[in-house]
Coordinates of C-alpha atoms and ligand atoms in Angstrom, one line a residue:
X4 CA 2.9 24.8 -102.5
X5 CA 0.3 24.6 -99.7
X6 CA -0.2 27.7 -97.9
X7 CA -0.3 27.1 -93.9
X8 CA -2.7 29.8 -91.6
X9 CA -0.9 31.3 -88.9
X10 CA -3.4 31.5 -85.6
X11 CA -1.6 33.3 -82.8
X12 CA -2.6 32.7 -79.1
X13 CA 0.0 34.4 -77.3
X14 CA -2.4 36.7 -75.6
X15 CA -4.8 33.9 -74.6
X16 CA -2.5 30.8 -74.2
X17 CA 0.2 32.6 -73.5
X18 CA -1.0 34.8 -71.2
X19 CA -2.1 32.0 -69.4
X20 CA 1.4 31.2 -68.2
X21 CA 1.4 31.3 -64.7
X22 CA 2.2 34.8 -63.3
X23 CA 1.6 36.5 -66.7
X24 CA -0.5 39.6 -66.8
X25 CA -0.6 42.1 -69.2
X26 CA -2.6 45.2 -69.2
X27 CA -4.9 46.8 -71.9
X28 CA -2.1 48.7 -73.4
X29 CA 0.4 46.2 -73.6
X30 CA -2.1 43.5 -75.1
X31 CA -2.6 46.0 -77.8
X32 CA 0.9 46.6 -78.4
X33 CA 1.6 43.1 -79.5
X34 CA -1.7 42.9 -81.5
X35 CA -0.3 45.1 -83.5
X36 CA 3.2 43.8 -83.7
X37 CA 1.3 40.4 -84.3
X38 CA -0.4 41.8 -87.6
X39 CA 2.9 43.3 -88.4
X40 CA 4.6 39.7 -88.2
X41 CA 1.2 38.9 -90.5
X42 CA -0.5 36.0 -88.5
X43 CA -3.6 35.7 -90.1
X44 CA -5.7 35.2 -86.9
X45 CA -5.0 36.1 -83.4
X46 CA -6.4 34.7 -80.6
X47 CA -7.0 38.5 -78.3
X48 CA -8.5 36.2 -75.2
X49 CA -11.0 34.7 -73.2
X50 CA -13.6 37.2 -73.0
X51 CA -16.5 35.6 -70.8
X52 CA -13.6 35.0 -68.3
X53 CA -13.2 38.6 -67.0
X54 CA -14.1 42.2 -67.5
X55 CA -10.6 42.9 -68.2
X56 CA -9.9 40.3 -71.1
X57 CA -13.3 41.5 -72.7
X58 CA -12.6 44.7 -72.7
X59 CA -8.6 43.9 -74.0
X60 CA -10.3 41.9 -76.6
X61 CA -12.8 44.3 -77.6
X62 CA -9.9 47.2 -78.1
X63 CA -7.9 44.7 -80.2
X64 CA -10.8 44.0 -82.4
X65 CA -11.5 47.5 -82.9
X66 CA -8.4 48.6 -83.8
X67 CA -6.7 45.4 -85.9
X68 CA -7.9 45.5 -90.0
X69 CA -5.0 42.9 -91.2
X70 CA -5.4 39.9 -89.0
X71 CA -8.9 38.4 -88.3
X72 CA -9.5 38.6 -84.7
X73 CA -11.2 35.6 -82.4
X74 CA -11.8 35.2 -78.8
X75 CA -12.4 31.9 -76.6
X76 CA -15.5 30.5 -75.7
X77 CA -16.6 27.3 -74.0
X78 CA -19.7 25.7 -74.8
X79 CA -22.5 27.4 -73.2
X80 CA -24.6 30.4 -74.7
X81 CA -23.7 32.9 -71.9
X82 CA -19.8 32.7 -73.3
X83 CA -20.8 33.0 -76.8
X84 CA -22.7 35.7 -76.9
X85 CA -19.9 37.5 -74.2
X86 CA -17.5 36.9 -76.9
X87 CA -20.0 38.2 -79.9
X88 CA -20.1 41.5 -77.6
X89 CA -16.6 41.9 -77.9
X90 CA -15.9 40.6 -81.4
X91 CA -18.5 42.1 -83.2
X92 CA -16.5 45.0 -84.6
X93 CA -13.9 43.6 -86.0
X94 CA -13.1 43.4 -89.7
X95 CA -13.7 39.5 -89.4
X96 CA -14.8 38.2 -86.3
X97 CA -14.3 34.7 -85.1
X98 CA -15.2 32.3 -82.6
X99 CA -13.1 29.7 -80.9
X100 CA -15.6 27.3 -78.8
X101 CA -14.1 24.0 -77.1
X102 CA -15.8 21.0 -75.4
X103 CA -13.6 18.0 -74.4
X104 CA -13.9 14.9 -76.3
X105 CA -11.5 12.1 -74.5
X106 CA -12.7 9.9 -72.3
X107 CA -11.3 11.1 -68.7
X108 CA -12.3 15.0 -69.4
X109 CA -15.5 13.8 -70.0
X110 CA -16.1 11.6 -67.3
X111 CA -14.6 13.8 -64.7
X112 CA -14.8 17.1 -65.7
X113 CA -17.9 17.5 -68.0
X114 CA -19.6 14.6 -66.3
X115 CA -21.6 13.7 -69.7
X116 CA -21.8 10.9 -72.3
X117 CA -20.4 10.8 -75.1
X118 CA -23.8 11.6 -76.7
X119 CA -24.4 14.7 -74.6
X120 CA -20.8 16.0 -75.7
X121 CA -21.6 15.6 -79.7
X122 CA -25.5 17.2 -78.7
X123 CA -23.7 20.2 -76.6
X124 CA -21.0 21.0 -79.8
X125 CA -23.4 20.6 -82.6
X126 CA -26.3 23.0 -80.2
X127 CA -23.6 25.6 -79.8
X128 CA -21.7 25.6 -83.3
X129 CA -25.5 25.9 -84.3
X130 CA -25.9 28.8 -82.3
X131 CA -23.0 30.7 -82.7
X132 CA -23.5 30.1 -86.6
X133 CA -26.2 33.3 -86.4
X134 CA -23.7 35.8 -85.9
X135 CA -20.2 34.4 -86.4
X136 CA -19.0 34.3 -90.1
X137 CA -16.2 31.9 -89.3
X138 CA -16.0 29.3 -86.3
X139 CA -13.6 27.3 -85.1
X140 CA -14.2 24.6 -83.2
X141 CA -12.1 22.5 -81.0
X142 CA -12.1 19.2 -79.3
X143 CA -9.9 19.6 -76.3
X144 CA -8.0 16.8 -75.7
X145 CA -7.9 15.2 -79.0
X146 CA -5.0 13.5 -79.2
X147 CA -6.2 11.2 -76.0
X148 CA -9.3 10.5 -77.5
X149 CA -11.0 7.8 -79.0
X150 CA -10.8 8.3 -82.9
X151 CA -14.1 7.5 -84.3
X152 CA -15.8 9.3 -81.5
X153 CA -13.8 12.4 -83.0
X154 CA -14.8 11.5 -86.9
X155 CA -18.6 11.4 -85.5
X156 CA -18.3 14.4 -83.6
X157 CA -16.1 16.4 -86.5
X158 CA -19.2 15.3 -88.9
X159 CA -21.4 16.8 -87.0
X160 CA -20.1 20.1 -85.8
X161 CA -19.3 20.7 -89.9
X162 CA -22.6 19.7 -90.0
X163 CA -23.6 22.3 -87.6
X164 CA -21.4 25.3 -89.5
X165 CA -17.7 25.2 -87.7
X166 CA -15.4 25.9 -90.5
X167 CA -12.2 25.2 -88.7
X168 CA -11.3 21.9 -86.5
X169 CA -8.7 22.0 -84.2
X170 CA -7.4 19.1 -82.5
X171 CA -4.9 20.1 -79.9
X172 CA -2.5 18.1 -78.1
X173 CA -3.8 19.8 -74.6
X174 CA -1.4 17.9 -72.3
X175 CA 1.9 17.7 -74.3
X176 CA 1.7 13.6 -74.5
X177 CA 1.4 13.1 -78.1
X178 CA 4.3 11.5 -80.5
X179 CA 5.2 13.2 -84.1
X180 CA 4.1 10.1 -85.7
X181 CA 1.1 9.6 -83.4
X182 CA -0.4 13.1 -83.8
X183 CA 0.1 13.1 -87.7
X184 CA -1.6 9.9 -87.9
X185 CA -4.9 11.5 -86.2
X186 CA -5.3 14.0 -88.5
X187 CA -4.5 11.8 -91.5
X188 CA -7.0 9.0 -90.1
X189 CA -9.4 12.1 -90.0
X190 CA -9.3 13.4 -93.0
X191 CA -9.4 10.1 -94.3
X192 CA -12.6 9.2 -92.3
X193 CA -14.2 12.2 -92.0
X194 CA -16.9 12.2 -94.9
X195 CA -17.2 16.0 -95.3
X196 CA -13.7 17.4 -94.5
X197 CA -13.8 19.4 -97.4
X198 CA -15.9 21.6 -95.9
X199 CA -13.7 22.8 -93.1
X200 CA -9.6 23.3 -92.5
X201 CA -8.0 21.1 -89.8
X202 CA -6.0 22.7 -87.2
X203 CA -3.5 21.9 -85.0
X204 CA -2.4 23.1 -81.7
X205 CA 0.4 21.7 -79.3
X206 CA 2.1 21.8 -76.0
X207 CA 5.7 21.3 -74.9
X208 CA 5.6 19.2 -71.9
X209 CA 7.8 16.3 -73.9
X210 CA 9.7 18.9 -75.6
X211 CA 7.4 17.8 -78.9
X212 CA 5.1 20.9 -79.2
X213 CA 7.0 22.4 -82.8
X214 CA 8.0 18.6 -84.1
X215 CA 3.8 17.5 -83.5
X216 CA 3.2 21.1 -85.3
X217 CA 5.4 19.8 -88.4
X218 CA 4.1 16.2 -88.6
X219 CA 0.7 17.8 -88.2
X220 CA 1.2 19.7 -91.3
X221 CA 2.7 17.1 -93.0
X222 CA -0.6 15.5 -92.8
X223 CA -2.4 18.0 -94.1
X224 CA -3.4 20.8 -91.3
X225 CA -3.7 23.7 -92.5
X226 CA -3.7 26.3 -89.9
X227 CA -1.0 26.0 -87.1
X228 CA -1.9 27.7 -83.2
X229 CA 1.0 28.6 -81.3
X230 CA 3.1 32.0 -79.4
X231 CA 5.9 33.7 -79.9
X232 CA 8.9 32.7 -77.5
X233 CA 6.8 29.2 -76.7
X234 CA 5.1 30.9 -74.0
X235 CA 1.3 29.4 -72.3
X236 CA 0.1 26.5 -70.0
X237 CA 2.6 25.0 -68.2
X238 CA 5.9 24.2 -70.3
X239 CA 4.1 26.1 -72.9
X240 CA 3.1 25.9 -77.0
X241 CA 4.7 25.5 -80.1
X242 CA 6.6 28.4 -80.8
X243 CA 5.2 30.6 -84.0
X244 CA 8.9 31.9 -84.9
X245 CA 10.5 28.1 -84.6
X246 CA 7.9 26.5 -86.8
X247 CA 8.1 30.2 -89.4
X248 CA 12.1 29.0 -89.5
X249 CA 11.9 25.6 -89.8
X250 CA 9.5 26.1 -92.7
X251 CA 11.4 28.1 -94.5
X252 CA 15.2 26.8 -93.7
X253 CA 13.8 23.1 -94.5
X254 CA 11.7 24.3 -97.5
X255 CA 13.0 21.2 -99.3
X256 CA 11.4 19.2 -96.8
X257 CA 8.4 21.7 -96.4
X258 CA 6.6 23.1 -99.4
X259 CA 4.4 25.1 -97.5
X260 CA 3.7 29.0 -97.4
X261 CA 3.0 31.1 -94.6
X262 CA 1.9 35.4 -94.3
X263 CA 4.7 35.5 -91.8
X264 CA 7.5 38.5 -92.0
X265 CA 10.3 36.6 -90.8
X266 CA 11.9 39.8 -90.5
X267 CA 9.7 40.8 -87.5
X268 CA 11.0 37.9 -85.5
X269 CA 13.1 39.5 -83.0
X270 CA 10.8 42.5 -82.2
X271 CA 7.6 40.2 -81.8
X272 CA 10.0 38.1 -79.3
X273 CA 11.5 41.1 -77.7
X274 CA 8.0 42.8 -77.2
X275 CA 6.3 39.5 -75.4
X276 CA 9.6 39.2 -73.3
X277 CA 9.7 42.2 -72.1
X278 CA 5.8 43.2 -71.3
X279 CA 5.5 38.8 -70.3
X280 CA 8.5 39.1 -68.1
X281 CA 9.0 35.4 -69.6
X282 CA 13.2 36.4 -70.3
X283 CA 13.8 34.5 -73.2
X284 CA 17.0 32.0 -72.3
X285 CA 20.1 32.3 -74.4
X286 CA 20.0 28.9 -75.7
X287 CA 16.4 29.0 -76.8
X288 CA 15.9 28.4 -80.6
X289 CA 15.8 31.3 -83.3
X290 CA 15.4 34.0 -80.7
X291 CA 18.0 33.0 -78.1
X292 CA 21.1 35.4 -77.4
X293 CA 23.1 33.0 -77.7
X294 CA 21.7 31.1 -81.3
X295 CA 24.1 33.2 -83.3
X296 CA 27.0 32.9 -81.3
X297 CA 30.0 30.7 -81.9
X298 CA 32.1 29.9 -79.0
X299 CA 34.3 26.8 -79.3
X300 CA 37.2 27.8 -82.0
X301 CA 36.8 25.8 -84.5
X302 CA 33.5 27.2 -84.9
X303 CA 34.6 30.7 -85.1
X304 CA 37.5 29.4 -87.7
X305 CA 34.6 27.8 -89.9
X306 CA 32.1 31.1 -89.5
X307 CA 35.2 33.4 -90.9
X308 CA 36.2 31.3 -93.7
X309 CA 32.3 30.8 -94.2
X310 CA 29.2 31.5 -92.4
X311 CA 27.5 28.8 -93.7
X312 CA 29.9 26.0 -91.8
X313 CA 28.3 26.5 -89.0
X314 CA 25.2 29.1 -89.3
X315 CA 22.1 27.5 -90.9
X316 CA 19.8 30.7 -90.2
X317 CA 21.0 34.2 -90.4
X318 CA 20.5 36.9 -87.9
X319 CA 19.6 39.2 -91.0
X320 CA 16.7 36.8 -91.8
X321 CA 15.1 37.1 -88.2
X322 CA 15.3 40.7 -87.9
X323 CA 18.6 40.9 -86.0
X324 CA 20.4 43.9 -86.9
X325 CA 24.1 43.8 -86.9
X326 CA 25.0 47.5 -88.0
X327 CA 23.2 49.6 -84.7
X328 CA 24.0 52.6 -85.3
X329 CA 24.3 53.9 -81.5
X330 CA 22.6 57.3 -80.2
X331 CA 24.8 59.3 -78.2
X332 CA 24.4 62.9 -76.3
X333 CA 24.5 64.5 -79.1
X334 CA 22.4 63.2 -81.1
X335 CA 19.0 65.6 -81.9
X336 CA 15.7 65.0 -82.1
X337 CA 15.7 64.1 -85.6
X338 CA 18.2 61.5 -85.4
X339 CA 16.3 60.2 -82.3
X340 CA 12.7 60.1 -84.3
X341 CA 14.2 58.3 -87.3
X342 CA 15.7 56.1 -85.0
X343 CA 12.8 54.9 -83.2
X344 CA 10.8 54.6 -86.5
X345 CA 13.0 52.3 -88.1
X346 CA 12.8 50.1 -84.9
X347 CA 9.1 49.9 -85.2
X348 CA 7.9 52.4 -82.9
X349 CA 5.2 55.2 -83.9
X350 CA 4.8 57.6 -80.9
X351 CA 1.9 60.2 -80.4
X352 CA 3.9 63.6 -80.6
X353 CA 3.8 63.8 -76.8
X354 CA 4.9 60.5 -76.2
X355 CA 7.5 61.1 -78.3
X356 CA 8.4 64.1 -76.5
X357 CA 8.4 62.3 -73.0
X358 CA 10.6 59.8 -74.9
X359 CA 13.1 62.1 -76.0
X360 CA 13.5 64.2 -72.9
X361 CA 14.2 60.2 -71.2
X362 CA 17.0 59.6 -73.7
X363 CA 18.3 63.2 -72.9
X364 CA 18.9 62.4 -69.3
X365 CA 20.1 58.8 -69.6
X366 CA 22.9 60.1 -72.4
X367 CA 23.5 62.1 -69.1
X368 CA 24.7 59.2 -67.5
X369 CA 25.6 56.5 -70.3
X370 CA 28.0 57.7 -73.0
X371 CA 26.5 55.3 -75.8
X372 CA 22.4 54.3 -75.8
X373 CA 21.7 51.1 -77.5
X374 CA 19.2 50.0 -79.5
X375 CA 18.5 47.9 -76.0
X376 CA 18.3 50.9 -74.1
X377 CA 16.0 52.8 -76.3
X378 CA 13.6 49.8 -76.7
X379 CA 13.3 49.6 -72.7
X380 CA 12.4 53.3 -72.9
X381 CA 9.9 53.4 -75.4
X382 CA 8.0 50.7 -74.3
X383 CA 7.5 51.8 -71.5
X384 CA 6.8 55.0 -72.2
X385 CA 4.2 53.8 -74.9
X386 CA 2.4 51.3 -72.3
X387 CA 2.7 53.4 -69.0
X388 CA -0.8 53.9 -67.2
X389 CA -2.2 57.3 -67.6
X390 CA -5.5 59.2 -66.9
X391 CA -5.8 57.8 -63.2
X392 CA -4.5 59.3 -60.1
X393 CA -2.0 56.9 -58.8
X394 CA 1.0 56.1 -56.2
X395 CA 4.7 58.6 -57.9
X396 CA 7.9 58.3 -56.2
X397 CA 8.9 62.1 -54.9
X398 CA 12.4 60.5 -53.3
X399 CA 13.9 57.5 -51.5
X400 CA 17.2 57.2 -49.9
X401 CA 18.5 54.1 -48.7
X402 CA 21.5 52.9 -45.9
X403 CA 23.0 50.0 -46.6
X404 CA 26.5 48.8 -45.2
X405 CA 27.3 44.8 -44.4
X406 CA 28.0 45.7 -40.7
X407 CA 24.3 47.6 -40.0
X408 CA 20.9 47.4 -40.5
X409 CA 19.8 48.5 -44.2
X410 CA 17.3 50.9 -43.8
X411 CA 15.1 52.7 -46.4
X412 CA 13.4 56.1 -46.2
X413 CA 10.7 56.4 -49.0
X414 CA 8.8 59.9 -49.9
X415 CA 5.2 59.5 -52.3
X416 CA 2.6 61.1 -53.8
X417 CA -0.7 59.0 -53.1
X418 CA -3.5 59.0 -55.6
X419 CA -5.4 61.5 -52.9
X420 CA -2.5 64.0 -53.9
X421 CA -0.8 63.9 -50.3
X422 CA 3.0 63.6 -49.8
X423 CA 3.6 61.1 -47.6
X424 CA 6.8 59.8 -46.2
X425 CA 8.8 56.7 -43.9
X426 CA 11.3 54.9 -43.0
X427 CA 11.6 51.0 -42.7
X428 CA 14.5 48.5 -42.0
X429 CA 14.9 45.0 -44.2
X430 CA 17.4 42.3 -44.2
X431 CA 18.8 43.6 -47.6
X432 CA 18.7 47.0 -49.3
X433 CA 15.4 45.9 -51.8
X434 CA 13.9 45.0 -48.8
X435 CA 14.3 47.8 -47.0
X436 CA 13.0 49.9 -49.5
X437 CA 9.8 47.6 -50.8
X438 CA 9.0 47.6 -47.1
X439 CA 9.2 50.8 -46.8
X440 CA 7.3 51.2 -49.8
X441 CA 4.4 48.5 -48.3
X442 CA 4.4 50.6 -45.5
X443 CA 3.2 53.8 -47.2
X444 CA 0.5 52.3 -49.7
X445 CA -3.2 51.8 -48.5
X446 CA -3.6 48.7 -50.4
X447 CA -2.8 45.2 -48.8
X448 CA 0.4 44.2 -50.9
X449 CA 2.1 40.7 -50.7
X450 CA 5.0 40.2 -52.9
X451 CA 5.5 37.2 -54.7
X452 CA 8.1 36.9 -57.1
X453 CA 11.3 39.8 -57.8
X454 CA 13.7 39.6 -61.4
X455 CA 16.4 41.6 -61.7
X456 CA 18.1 41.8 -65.4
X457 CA 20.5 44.0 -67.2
X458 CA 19.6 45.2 -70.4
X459 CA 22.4 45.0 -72.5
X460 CA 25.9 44.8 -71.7
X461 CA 28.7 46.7 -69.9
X462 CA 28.9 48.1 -66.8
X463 CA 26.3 51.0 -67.3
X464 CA 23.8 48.7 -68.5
X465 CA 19.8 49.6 -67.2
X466 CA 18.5 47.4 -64.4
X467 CA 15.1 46.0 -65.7
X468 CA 12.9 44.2 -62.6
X469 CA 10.1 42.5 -62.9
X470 CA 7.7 42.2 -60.0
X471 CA 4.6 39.8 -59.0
X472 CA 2.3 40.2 -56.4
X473 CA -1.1 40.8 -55.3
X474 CA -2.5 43.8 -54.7
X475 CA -5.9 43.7 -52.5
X476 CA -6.0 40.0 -53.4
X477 CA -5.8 40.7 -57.2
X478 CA -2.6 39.0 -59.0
X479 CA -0.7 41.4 -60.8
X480 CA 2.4 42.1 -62.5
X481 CA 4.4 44.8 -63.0
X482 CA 7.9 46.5 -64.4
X483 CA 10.5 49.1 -63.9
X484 CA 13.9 50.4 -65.1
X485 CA 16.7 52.4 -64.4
X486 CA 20.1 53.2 -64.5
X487 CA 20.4 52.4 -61.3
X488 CA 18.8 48.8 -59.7
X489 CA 16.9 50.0 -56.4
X490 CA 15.6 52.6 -58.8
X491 CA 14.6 50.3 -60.7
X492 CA 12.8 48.4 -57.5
X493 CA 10.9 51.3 -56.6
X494 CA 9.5 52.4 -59.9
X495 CA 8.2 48.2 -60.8
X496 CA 6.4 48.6 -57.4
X497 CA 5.0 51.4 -58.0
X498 CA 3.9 50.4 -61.6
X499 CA 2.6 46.8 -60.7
X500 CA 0.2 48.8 -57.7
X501 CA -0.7 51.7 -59.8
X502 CA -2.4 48.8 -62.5
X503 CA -4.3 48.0 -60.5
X504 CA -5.6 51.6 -60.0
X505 CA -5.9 51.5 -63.7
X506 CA -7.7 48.2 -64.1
X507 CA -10.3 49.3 -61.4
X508 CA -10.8 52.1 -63.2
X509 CA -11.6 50.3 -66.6
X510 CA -13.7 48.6 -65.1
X511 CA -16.0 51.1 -63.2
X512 CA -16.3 53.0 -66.9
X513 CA -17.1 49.9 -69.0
X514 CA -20.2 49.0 -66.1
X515 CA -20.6 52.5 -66.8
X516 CA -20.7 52.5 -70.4
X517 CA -22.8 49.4 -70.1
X518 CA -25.4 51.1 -68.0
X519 CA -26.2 53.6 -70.6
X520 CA -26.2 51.5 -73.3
Ligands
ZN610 ZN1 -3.5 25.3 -75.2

């Protein structure tokens, strides 16, 4: 069996879908769900691209000991050594560096030569090679680009000291039987391969991204890039969990191995939905709601007589757990603790405390609390921006009948500690309210994009929203929920303005921290 290298980029790739942005917190909470679903490297961002993703990717590589950590750099000096800042700590730092090799990124986005493409690579693999144990280089753009221009510049940059080559399919274009055959014509070609692992790295904009990830490895790449629920550029990468299945459901086909924990499927995909805002549809692969259910019924005849008639992969082997056993107002604090361990969440005693007295007061309104519920709760408990004075609801009331004018009346706390309070109209009851919300923060607010989802079923289900916008020009995102939905409105507004509060104020104590230094 060939063992395959599981390199994660959901919070670099992924969080370059558009409208994705996760904060410090919530980066780190899926780093360590990530080493928990045993990737073996994780991509933690682009660190010479803000002060924000450094200093995410500096936490992460602080604090993960299981996964080697690696951060993105282009070409140039200045990125590298931004990236060595951050990476330096951790228990095996890595570099990613790219240049474009194919013929129209060169031309009109590099503007070099061939020759000054192979010169730059081989100058900064070189370079990097003083401090970074392990590199990885990449040639963006590989699969539409020329092949013996790759096996020159792959000899080289081996040469130089990368000890990973990735060739992604950047665009999506690439054909299962056209991507396999790069990697097999470089390997082939390539006079010392031996001295580095290929890797490969695909998008979805054909729909391709996990069948190029299979024929990759088929021809003999050994590390595979991708996120969990699919999520990055455009229509998006391989998804991790499909390839982990498809692995190890076709292992007659496949005789590979991989670190992964299948069984921490669900939870990884739950965690990067929820903090992403990227809902996961019900017919997506592995993860979908609806990939366990059997509607027509003949398929529910075949499942009782057998499951395996029409259920190649079981819920069991993903991490879906069939038996919840449900929380309800009378359930103590002991029940509530073991609860929340076995679903993967270890709580500071006072976050635990805030956690608890929120499940008290929603078994106040909702007879039974799923495992749903208490997932919604905790993370955001466990990811809510403290330590910075910031914008808190003190009470909002809101008139809304089909025959008037819905109006809003909104009362806050501002981060200066003054109460302030209004009243604004909108053509519907959210808009009254945001409005009036607008109205009575300081900051220049444009909203961009409103979600509204149910967590879980029934009729006493949470509202979950999910807001965009920018806040003083900065794109942000944000969350809120609550039993209730304009609840729920108010408090994702409040959170997606208050971090920016908090990202300001990362910011001001890292220059800070860097003065001193
Ligand atoms: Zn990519």
């Amino acid at each position: 069996m060939v063992h395959v290298n599981i390199f994660d980029t959901t919070l670099r790739d992924g969080e370059q879908s558009p409208g994705v942005n996760l904060n410090q917190l919530e980066k780190l909470e899926i780093a360590r769900q990530l080493e928990k679903f045993g990737v073996d490297i994780m991509e933690a961002g682009f660190p010479a691209s803000s002060q924000g993703d450094f200093e995410a990717v500096r936490a992460i590589a602080r604090s993960i000991k299981n996964s080697s950590v690696t951060g993105l750099a282009r070409a140039t000096k200045s990125d590298i050594d931004i990236a060595w800042d951050a990476l330096k700590d951790a228990a095996e730092p890595r570099l990613h560096v790219f240049l474009a090799t194919s013929p129209i990124h060169m031309k009109y986005k590099l503007f070099k030569t061939p020759e000054e493409v192979i010169q730059t690579s081989v100058d900064m693999v070189a370079y990097a090679k003083q401090r970074f144990p392990h590199i990885e280089w990449s040639a963006e753009d590989a699969s539409r680009s020329d092949l013996d221009f790759l096996v020159k510049i792959i000899t080289k940059v081996i040469d130089a000291g990368a000890t990973v080559i990735n060739l992604p399919d950047t665009v999506g274009y690439a054909t299962p039987a056209e991507y396999g055959y790069m990697f097999r014509y470089i390997r082939e070609n390539v006079p010392n391969i031996h001295k580095a692992s290929l890797s490969c790295h695909c998008h979805d904009d054909l729909g391709m991204a996990v069948a190029n990830t299979l024929a990759a490895i088929e021809n003999g790449v050994t590390q595979v890039e991708g996120t969990i629920n699919g999520i990055g550029e455009r229509a998006g990468n391989a998804s991790l969990e499909e390839v982990a299945v498809a692995l190890n459901i076709r292992k007659d086909k496949y005789p590979y191995t991989t670190n992964l924990v299948l069984k921490e499927i669900k939870r990884t995909s739950d965690l990067v939905s929820r903090f992403t805002g990227m809902i996961v549809p019900g017919n997506k692969a592995v993860v979908g709601k609806n990939a366990f259910a059997h509607e027509s019924g003949i398929h529910q005849d075949g499942v009782l007589k057998n499951t395996l008639t029409y259920e190649i992969i079981t819920p069991e082997m993903v991490g879906i757990q069939s038996n919840d056993l449900v929380l309800g107002k009378h359930s103590g604090r002991h029940a509530f603790k073991d609860k929340i361990e076995n679903m993967g969440f270890t709580l500071s005693a006072e976050k635990l405390q805030e956690a608890f007295t929120a499940f008290k007061q929603l078994t106040d309104r909702k007879k039974e609390v799923t495992d749903e519920d208490l997932f919604t709760i905790l993370t955001d408990i466990q990811t809510a921006v403290a330590d910075i004075k910031k914008y808190e609801l003190v009470a909002f009331q809101v008139h809304y009948g089909s025959a008037n004018l819905p109006t809003a009346t909104v009362a806050l706390n501002t981060p200066e500690g003054v109460r302030v309070e209004t009243a604004r109209t909108g053509s519907g009851s959210v808009e009254a309210l945001m409005n009036t919300l607008e109205a009575l923060i300081k900051e220049e607010i444009h909203l961009t994009d409103y979600k509204l989802n149910s967590v879980g079923q029934g009729r006493d289900a949470l509202a979950e929203v999910h807001v965009k916008m920018t806040v003083d020009g900065t794109q942000v995102s944000g969350r809120g929920s609550a039993q209730d939905v304009l609840e729920a409105s108010a408090k994702a507004f409040l959170n997606t303005v208050n971090r920016v509060l908090f990202n300001t104020k990362a910011v001001a104590q890292a220059q800070a921290e860097l003065a001193q230094a």
